[in-house]
PDB file of C-alpha atoms in Angstrom:
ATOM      1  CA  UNK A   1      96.744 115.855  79.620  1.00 85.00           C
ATOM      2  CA  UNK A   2      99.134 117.169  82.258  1.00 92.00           C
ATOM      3  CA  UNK A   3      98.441 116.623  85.964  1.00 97.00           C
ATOM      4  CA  UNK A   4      99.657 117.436  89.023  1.00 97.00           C
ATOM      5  CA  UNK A   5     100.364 114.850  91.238  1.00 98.00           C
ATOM      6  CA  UNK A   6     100.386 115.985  94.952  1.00 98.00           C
ATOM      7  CA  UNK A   7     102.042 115.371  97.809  1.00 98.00           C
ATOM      8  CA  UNK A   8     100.259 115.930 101.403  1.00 98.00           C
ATOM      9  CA  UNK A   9     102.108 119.148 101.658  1.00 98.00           C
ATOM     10  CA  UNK A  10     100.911 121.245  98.452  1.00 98.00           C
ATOM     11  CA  UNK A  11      97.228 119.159  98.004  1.00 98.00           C
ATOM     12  CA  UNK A  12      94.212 121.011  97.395  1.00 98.00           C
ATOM     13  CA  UNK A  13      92.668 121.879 100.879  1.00 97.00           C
ATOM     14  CA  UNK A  14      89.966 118.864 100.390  1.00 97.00           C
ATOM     15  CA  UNK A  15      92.430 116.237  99.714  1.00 98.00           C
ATOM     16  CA  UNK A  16      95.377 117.119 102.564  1.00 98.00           C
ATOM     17  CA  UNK A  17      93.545 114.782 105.232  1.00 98.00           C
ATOM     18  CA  UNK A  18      92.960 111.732 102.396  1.00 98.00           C
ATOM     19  CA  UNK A  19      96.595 111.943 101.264  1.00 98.00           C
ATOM     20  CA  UNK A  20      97.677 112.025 104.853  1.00 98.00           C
ATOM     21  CA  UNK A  21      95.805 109.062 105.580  1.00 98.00           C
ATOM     22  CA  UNK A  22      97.469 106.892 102.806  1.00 97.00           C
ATOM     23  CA  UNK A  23     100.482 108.105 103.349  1.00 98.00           C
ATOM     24  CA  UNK A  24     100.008 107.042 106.750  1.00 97.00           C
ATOM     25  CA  UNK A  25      98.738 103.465 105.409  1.00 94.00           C
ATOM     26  CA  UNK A  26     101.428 102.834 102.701  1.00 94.00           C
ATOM     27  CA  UNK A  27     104.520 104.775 104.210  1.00 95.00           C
ATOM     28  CA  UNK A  28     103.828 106.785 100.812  1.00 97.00           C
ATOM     29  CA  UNK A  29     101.658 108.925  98.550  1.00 98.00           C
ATOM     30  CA  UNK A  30     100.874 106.288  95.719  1.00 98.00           C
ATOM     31  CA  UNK A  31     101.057 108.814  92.140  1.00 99.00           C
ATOM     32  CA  UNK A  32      97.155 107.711  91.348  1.00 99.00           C
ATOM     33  CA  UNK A  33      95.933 109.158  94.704  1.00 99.00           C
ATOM     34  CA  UNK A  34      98.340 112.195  94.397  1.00 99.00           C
ATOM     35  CA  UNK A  35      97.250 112.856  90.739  1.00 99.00           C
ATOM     36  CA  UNK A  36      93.048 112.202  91.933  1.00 99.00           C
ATOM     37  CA  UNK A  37      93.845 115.064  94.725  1.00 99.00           C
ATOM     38  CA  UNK A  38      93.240 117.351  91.925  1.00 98.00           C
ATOM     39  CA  UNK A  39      89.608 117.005  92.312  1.00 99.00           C
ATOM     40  CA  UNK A  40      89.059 116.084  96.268  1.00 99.00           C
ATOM     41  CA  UNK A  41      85.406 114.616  95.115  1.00 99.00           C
ATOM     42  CA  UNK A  42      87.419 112.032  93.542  1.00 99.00           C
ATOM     43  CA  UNK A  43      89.710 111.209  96.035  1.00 99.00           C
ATOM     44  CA  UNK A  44      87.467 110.330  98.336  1.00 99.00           C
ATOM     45  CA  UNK A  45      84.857 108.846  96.634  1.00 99.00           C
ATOM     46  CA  UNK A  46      87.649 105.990  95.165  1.00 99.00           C
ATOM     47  CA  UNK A  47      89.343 105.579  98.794  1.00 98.00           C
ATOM     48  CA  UNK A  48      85.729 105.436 100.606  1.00 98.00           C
ATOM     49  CA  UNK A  49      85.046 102.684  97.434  1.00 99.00           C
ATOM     50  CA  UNK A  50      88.090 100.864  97.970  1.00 98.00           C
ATOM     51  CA  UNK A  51      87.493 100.503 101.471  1.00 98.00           C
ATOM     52  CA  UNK A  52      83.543  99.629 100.879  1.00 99.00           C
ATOM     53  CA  UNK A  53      85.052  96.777  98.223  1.00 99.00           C
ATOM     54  CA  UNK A  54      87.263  95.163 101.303  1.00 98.00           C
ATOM     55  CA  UNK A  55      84.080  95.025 102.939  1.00 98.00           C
ATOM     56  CA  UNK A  56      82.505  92.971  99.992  1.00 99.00           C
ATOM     57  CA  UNK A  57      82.313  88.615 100.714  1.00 99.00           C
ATOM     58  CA  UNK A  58      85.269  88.007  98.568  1.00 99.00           C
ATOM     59  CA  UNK A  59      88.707  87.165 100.039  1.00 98.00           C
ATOM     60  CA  UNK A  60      91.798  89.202  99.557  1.00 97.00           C
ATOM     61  CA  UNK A  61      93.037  86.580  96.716  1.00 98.00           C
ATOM     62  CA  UNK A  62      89.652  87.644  94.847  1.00 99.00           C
ATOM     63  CA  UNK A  63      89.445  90.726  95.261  1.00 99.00           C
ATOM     64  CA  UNK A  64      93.243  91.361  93.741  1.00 98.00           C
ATOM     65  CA  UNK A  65      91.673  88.725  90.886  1.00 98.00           C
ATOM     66  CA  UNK A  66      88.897  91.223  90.080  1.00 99.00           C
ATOM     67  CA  UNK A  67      91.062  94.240  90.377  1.00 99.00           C
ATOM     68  CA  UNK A  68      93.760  93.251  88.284  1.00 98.00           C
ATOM     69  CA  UNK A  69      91.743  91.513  85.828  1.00 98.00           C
ATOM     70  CA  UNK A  70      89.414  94.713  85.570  1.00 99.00           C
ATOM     71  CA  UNK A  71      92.757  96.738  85.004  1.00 99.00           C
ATOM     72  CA  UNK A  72      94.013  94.338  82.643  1.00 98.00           C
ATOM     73  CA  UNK A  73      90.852  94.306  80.525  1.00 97.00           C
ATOM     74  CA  UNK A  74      91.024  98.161  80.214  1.00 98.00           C
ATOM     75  CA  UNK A  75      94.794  98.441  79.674  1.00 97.00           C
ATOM     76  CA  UNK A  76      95.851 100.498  82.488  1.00 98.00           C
ATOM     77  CA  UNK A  77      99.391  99.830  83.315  1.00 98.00           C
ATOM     78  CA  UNK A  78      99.934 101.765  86.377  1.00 98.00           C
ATOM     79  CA  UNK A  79      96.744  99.731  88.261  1.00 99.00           C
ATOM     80  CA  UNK A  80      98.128  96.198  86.862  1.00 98.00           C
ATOM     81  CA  UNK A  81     101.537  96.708  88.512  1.00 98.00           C
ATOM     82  CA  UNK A  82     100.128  98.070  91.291  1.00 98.00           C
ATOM     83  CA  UNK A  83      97.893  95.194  92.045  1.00 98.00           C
ATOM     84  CA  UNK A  84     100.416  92.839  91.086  1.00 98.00           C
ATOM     85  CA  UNK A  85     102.644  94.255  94.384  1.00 97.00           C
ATOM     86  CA  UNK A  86      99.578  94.157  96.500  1.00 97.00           C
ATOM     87  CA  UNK A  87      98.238  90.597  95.727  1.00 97.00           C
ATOM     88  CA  UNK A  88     101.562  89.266  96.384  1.00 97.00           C
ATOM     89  CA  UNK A  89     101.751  91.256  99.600  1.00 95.00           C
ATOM     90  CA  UNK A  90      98.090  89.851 100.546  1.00 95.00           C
ATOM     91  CA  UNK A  91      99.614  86.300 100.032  1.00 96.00           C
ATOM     92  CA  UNK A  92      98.125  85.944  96.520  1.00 96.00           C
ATOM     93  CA  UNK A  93     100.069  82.748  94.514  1.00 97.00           C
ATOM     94  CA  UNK A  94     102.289  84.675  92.039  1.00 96.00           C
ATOM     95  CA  UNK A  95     101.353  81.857  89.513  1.00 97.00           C
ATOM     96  CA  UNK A  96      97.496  83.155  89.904  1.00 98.00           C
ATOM     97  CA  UNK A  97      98.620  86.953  89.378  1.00 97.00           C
ATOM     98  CA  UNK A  98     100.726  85.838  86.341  1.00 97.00           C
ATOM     99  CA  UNK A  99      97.910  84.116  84.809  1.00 97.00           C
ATOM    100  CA  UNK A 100      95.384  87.448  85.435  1.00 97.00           C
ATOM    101  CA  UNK A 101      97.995  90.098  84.252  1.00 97.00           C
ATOM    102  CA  UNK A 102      98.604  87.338  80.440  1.00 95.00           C
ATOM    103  CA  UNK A 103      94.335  87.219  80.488  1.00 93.00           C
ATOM    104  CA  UNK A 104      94.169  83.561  82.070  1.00 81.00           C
ATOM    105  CA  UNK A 105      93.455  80.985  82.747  1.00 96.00           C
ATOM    106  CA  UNK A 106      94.270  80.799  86.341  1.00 97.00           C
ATOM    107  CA  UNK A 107      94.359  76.962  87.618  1.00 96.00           C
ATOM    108  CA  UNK A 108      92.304  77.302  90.169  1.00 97.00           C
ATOM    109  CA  UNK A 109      88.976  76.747  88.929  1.00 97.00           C
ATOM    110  CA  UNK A 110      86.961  79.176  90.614  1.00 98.00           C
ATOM    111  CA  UNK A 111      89.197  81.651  90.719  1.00 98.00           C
ATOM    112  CA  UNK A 112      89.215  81.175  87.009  1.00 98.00           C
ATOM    113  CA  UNK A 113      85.350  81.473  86.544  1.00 98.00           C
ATOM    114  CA  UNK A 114      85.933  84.722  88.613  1.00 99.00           C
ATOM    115  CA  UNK A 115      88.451  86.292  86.470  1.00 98.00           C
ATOM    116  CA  UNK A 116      86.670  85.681  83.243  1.00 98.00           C
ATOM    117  CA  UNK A 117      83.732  87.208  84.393  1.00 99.00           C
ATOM    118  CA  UNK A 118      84.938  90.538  85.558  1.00 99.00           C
ATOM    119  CA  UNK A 119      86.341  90.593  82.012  1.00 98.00           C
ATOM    120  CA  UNK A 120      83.506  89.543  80.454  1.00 98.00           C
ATOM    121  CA  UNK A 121      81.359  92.832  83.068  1.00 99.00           C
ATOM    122  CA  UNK A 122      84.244  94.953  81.341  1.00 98.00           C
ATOM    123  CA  UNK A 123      84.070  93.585  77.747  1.00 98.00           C
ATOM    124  CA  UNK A 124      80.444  93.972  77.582  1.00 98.00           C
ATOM    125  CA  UNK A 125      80.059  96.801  79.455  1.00 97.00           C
ATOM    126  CA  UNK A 126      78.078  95.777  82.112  1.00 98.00           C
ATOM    127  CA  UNK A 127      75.908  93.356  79.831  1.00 99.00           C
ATOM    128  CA  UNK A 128      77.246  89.840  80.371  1.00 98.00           C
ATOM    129  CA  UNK A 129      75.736  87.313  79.017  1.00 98.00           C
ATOM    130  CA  UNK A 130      73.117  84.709  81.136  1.00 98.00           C
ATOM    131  CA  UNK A 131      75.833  81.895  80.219  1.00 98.00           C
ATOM    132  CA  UNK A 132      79.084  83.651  81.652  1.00 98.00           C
ATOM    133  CA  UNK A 133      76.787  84.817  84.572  1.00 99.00           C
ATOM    134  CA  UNK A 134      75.750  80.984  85.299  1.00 99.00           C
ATOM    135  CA  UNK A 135      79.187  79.693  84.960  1.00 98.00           C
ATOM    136  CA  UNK A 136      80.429  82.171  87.178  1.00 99.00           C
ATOM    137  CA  UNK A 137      77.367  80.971  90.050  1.00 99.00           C
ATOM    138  CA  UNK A 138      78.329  77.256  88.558  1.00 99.00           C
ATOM    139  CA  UNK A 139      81.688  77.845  90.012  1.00 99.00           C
ATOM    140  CA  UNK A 140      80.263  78.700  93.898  1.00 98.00           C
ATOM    141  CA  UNK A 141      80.058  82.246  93.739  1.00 99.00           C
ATOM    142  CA  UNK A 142      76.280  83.939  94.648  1.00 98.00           C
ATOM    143  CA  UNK A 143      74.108  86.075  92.879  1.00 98.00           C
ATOM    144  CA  UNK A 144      74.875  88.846  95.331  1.00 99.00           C
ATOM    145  CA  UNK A 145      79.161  88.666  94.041  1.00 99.00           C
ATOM    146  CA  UNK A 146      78.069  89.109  90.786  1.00 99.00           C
ATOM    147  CA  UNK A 147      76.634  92.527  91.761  1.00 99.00           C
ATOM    148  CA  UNK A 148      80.285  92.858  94.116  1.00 99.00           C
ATOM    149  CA  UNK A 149      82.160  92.099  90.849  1.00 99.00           C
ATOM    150  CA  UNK A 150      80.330  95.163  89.398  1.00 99.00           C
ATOM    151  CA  UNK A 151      81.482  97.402  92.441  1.00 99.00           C
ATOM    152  CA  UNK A 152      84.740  96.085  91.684  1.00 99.00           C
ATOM    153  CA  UNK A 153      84.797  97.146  88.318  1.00 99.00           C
ATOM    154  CA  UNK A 154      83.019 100.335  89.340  1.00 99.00           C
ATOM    155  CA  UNK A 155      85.986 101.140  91.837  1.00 99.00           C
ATOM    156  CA  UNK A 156      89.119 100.529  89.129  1.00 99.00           C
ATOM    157  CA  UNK A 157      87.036 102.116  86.341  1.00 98.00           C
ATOM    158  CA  UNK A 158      87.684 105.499  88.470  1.00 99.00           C
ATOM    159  CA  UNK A 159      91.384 104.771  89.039  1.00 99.00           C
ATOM    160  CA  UNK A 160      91.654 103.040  85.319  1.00 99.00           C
ATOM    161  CA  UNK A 161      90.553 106.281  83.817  1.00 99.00           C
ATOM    162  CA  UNK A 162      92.052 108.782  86.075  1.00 99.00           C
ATOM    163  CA  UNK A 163      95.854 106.735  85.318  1.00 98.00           C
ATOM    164  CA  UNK A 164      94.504 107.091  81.007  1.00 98.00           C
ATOM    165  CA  UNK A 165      93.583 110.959  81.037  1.00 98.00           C
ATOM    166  CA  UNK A 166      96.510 111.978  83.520  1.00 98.00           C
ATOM    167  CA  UNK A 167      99.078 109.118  82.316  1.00 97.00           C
ATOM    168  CA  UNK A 168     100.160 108.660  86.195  1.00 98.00           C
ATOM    169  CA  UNK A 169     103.870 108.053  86.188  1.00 97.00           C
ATOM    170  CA  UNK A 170     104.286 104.226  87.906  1.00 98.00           C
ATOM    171  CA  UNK A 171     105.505 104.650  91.865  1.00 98.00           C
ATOM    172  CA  UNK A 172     109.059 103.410  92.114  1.00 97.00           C
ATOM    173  CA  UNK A 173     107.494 100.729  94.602  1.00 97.00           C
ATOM    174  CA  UNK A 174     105.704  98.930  91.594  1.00 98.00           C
ATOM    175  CA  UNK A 175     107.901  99.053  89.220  1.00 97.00           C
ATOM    176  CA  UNK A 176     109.221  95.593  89.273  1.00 97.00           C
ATOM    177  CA  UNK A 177     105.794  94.766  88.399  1.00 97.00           C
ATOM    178  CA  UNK A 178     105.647  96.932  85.397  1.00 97.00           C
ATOM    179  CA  UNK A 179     103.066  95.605  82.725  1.00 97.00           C
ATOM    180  CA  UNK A 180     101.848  96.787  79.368  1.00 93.00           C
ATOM    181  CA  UNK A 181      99.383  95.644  77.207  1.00 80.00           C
ATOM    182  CA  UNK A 182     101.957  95.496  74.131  1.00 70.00           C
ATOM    183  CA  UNK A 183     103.853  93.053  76.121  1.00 61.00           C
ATOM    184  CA  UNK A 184     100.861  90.873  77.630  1.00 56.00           C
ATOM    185  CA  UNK A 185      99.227  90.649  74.494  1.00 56.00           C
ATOM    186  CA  UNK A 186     102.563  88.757  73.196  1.00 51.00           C
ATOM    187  CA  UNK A 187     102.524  86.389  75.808  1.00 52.00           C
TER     188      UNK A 187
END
């Protein structure tokens, strides 16, 4: 389907402010949030989200681990390369960003136990099973982070879907992180 994507200028009255503010954040409009300022509802419900899921008790290396492996498990290219550029902007080992965007395993145990359960929240949608739930806690995590991996997955299901009904053309600035499923599933 064809979408608009906006820019702060020519956005619907109820997304002008939200675009402003990321533009103000990034230095740019990222396409996703310019293509979600269609429907302002959306806008700010996944920027409010996103900034609820910073608040969460994982660290910047696990929340990228949940976002891109969330992305990965449901394909979307634009959100993998994305998250790719962020996590190594947040100081996230490239090896451990590699290992998420080919579907694991990261070296790092628990990091590891993390990714495969947001996949597993994704694969099953939302019905893990009581063994990939214990080895994630049998890794250090809490019960409460299992419940943050499924805000996580929440919050990249809206920009996941968004980037497969409007096909959200990849921002120049992630490009060098470009990733498809074709080519992961190679790998």
């Amino acid at each position: 389907m064809d979408y608009k994507t906006y820019a702060v200028e020519d956005a619907p009255a109820g997304s002008k402010e939200l675009l402003a503010a990321a533009k103000k954040n990034y230095g740019f409009v990222p396409n996703l949030l310019g293509t979600m300022a269609e429907a302002p509802s959306l806008l700010k419900a996944y920027m409010t989200l996103s900034g609820i899921f910073e608040e969460s008790s994982f660290d910047a290396a696990e929340r990228q681990v949940v976002l891109l492996a969330v992305s990965r498990e449901n394909g979307c290219e634009y959100c993998v390369a994305a998250h790719t550029v962020i996590a190594s902007m947040q100081k996230v080992p490239a090896d451990v960003a590699a290992s998420v965007r080919s579907g694991g395993p990261i070296g790092d145990r628990k990091l590891e136990a993390l990714r495969a359960f947001a996949a597993a929240v994704v694969e099953s949608r939302g019905r893990p099973s009581e063994a990939q739930a214990q080895a994630f806690l049998s890794a250090g995590y809490e019960k409460r982070q299992i419940l943050e991996v499924v805000l996580g997955v929440g919050l990249k299901t809206l920009s996941n879907y968004t980037n497969h009904i409007a096909a959200t053309q990849l921002d120049g600035a992630f490009a060098q992180a470009a990733w498809s499923r074709q080519v992961a599933a190679k790998a």
